[in-house]
Short mmCIF file of N, CA and C in Angstrom, two decimals:
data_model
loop_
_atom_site.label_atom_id
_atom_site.label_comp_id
_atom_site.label_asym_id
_atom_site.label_seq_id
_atom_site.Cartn_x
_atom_site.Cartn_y
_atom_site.Cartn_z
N UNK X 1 -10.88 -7.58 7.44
CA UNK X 1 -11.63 -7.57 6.20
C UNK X 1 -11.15 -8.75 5.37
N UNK X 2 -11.95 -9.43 4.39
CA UNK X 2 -11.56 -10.43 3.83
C UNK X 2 -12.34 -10.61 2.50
N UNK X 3 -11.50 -11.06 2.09
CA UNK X 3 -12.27 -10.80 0.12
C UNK X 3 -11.28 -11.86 -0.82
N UNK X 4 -11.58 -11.60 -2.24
CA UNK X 4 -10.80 -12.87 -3.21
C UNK X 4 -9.01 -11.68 -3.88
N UNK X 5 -8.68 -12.55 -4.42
CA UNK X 5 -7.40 -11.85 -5.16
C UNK X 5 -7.76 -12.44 -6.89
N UNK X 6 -7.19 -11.93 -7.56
CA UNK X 6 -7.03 -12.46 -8.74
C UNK X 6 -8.52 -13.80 -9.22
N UNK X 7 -8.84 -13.20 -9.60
CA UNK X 7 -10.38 -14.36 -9.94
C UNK X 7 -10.33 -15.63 -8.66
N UNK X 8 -10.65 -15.26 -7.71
CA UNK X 8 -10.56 -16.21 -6.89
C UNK X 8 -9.44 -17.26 -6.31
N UNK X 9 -8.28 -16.61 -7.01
CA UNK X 9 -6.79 -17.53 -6.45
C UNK X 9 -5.94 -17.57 -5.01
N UNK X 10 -6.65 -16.60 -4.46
CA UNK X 10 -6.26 -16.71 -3.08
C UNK X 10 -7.11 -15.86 -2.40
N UNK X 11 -7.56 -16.54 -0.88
CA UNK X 11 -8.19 -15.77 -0.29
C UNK X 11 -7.33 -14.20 0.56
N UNK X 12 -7.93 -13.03 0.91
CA UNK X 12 -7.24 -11.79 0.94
C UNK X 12 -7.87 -11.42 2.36
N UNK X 13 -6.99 -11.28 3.48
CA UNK X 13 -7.06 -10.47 4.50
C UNK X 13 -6.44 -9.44 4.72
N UNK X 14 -7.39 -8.13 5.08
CA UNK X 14 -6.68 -7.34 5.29
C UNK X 14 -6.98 -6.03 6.47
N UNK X 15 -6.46 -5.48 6.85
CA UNK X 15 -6.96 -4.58 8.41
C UNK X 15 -6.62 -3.33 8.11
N UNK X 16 -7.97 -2.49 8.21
CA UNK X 16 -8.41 -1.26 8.23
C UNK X 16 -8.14 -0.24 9.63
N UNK X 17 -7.38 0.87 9.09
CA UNK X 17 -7.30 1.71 10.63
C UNK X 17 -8.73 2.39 10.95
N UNK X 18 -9.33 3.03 11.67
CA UNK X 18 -10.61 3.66 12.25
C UNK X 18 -11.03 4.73 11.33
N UNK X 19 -10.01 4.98 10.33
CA UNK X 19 -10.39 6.08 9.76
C UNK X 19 -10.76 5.85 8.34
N UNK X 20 -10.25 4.32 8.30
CA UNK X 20 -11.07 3.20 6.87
C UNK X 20 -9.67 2.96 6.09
N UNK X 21 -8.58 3.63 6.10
CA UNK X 21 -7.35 3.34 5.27
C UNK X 21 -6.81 2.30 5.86
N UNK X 22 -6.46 1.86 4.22
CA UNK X 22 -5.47 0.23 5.45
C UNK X 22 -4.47 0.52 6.07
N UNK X 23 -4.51 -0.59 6.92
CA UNK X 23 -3.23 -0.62 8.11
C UNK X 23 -2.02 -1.35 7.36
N UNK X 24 -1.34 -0.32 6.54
CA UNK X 24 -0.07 -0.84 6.08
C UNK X 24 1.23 -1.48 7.05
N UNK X 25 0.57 -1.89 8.35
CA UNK X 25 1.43 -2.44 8.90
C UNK X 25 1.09 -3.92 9.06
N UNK X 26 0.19 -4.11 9.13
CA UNK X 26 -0.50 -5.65 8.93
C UNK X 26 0.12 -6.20 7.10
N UNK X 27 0.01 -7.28 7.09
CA UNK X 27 0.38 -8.54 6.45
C UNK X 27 1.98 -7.69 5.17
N UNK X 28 1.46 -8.19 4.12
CA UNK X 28 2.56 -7.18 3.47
C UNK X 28 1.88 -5.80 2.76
N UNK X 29 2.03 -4.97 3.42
CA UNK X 29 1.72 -3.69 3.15
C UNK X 29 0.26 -3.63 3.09
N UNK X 30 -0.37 -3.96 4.21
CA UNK X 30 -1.67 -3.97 4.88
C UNK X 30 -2.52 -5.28 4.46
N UNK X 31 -2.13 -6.53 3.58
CA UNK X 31 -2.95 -7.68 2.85
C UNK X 31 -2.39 -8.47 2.87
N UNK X 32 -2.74 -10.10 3.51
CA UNK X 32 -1.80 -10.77 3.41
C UNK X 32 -2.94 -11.65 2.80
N UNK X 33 -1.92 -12.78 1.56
CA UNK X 33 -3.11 -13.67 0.74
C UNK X 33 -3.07 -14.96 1.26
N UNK X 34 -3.50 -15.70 1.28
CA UNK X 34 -3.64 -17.13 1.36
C UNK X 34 -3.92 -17.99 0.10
N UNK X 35 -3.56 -18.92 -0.18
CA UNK X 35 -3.38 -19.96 -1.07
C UNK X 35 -3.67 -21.27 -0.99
N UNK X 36 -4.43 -22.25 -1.53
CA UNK X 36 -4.20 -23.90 -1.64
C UNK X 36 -3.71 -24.41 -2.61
N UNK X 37 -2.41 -24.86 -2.70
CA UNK X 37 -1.47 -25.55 -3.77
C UNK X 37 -2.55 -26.18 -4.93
N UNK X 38 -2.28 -25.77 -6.09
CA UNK X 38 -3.35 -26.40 -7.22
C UNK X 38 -4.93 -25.97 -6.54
N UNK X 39 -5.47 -25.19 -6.23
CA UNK X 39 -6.90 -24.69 -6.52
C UNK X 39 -6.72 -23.22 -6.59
N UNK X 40 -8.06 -22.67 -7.46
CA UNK X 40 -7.87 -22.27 -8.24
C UNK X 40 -9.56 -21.09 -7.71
N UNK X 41 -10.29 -21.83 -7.13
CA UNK X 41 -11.77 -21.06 -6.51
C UNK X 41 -12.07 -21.18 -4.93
N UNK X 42 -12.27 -20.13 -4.61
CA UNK X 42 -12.57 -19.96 -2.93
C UNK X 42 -13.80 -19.62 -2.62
N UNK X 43 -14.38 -19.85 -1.66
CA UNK X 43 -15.86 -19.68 -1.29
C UNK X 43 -16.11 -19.56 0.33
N UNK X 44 -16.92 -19.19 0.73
CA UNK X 44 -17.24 -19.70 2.33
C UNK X 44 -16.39 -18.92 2.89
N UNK X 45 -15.44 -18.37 3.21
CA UNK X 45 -14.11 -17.95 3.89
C UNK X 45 -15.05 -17.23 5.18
N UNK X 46 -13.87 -18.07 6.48
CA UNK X 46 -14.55 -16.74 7.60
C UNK X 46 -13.19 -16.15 8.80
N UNK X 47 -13.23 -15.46 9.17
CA UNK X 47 -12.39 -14.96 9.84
C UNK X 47 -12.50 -14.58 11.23
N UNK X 48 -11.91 -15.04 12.51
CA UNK X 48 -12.07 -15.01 13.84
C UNK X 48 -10.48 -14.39 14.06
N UNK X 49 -10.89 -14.18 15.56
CA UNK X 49 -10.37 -13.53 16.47
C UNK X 49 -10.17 -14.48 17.98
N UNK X 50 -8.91 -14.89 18.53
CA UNK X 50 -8.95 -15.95 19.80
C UNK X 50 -8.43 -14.75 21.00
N UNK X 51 -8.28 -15.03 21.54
CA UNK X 51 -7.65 -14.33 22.66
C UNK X 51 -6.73 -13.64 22.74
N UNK X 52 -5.70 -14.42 22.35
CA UNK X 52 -4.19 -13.82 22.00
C UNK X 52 -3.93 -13.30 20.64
N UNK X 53 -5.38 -12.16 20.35
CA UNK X 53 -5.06 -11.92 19.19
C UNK X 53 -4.66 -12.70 17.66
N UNK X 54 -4.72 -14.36 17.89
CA UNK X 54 -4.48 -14.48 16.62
C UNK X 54 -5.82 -14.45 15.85
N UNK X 55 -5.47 -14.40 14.33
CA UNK X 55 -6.66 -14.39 13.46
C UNK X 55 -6.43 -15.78 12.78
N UNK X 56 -7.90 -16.59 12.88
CA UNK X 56 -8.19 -17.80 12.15
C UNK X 56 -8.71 -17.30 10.87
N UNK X 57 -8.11 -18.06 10.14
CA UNK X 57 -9.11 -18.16 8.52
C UNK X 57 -9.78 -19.45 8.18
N UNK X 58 -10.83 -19.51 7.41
CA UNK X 58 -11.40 -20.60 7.19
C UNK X 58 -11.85 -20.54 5.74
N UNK X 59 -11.80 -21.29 5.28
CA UNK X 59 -12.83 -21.45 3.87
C UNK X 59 -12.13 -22.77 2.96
N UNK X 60 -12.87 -22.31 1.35
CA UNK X 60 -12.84 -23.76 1.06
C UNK X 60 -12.56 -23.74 -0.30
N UNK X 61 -11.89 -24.46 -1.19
CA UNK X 61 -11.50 -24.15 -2.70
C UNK X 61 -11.86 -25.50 -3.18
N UNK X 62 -11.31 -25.11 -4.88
CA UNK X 62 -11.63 -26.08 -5.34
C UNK X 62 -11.35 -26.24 -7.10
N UNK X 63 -10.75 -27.15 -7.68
CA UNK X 63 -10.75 -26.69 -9.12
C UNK X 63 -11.48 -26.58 -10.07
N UNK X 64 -12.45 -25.52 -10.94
CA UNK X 64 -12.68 -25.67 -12.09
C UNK X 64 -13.05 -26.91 -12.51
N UNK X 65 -14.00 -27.36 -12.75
CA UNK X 65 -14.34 -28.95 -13.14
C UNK X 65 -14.12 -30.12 -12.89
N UNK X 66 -13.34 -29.77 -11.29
CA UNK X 66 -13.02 -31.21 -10.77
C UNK X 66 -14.01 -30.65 -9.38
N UNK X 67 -14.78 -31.83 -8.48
CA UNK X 67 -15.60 -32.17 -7.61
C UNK X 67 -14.88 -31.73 -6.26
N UNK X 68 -13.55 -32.17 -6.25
CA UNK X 68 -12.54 -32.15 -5.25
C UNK X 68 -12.25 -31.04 -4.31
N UNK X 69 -13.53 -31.09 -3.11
CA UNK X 69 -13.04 -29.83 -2.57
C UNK X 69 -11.70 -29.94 -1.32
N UNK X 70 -10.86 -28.74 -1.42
CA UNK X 70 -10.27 -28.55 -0.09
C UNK X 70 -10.83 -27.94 0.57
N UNK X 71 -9.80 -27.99 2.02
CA UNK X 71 -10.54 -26.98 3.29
C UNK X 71 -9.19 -26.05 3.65
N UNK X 72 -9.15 -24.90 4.14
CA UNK X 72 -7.88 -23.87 4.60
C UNK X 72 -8.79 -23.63 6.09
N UNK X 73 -7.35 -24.10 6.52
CA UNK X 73 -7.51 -23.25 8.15
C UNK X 73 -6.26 -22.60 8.28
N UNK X 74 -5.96 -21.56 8.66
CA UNK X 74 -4.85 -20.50 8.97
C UNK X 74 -4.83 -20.23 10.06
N UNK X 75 -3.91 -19.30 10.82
CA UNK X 75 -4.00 -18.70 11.89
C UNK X 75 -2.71 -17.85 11.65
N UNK X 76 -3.16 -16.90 11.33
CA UNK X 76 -1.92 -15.47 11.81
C UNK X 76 -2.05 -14.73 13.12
N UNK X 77 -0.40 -13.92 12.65
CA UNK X 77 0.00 -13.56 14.10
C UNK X 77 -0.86 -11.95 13.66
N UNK X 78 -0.77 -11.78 15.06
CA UNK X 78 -1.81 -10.42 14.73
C UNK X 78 -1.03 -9.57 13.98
N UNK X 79 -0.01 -9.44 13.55
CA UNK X 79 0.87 -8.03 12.81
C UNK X 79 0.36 -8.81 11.23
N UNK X 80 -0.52 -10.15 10.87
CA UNK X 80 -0.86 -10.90 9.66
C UNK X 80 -0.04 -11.57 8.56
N UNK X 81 1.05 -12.17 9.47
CA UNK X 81 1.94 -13.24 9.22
C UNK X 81 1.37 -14.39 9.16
N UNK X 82 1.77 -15.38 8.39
CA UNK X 82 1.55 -17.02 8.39
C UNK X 82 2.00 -17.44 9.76
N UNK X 83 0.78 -17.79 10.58
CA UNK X 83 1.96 -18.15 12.04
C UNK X 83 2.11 -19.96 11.51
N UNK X 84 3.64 -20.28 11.64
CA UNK X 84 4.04 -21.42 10.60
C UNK X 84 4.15 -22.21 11.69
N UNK X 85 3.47 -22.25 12.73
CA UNK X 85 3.66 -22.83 14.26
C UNK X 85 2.65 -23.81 14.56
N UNK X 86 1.90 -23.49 13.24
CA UNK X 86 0.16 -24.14 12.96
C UNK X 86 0.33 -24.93 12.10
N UNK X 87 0.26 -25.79 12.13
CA UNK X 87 0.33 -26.71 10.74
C UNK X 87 1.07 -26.85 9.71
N UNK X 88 0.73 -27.07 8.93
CA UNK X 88 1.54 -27.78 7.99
C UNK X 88 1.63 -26.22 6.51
N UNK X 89 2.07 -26.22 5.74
CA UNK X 89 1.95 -25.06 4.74
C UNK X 89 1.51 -25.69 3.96
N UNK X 90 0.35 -25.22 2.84
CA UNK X 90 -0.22 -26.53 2.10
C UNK X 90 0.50 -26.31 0.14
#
């Protein structure tokens, strides 16, 4: 599942057990957020699944009255850790 935090300051993943309650074992206590250093609005966000279980994130921010968009690509470990094995931390 994936949604905003705080007026749009970080994008929010999070994993539901079958019975709809979160899976407080995924990220920290079932939600893990994502962030782009200095932006401030998120949009677009999408979320996949590879083989080995990791989860990609995607989407796109941007500040408040400046033009300047970024891009977020993630990839957590399936328990919804930062896998820090990917890139760079922004």
């Amino acid at each position: 599942v994936g949604g905003y935090r705080n007026a749009f300051t970080a994008l929010a993943v999070a994993r539901v057990n079958i019975d709809g309650t979160l899976d407080t074992t995924f990220g920290s206590s079932g939600v893990e957020y994502l962030t782009i250093s200095g932006s401030t609005l998120y949009e677009n966000g999408s979320i996949d699944l590879d083989e080995d279980d990791g989860i990609w994130i995607t989407g796109g921010a941007y500040q408040a009255g400046n033009s300047n968009r970024k891009t977020l690509l993630a990839l957590l470990t399936p328990d919804g850790a930062l896998d820090t094995s990917f890139g760079s931390t922004p």
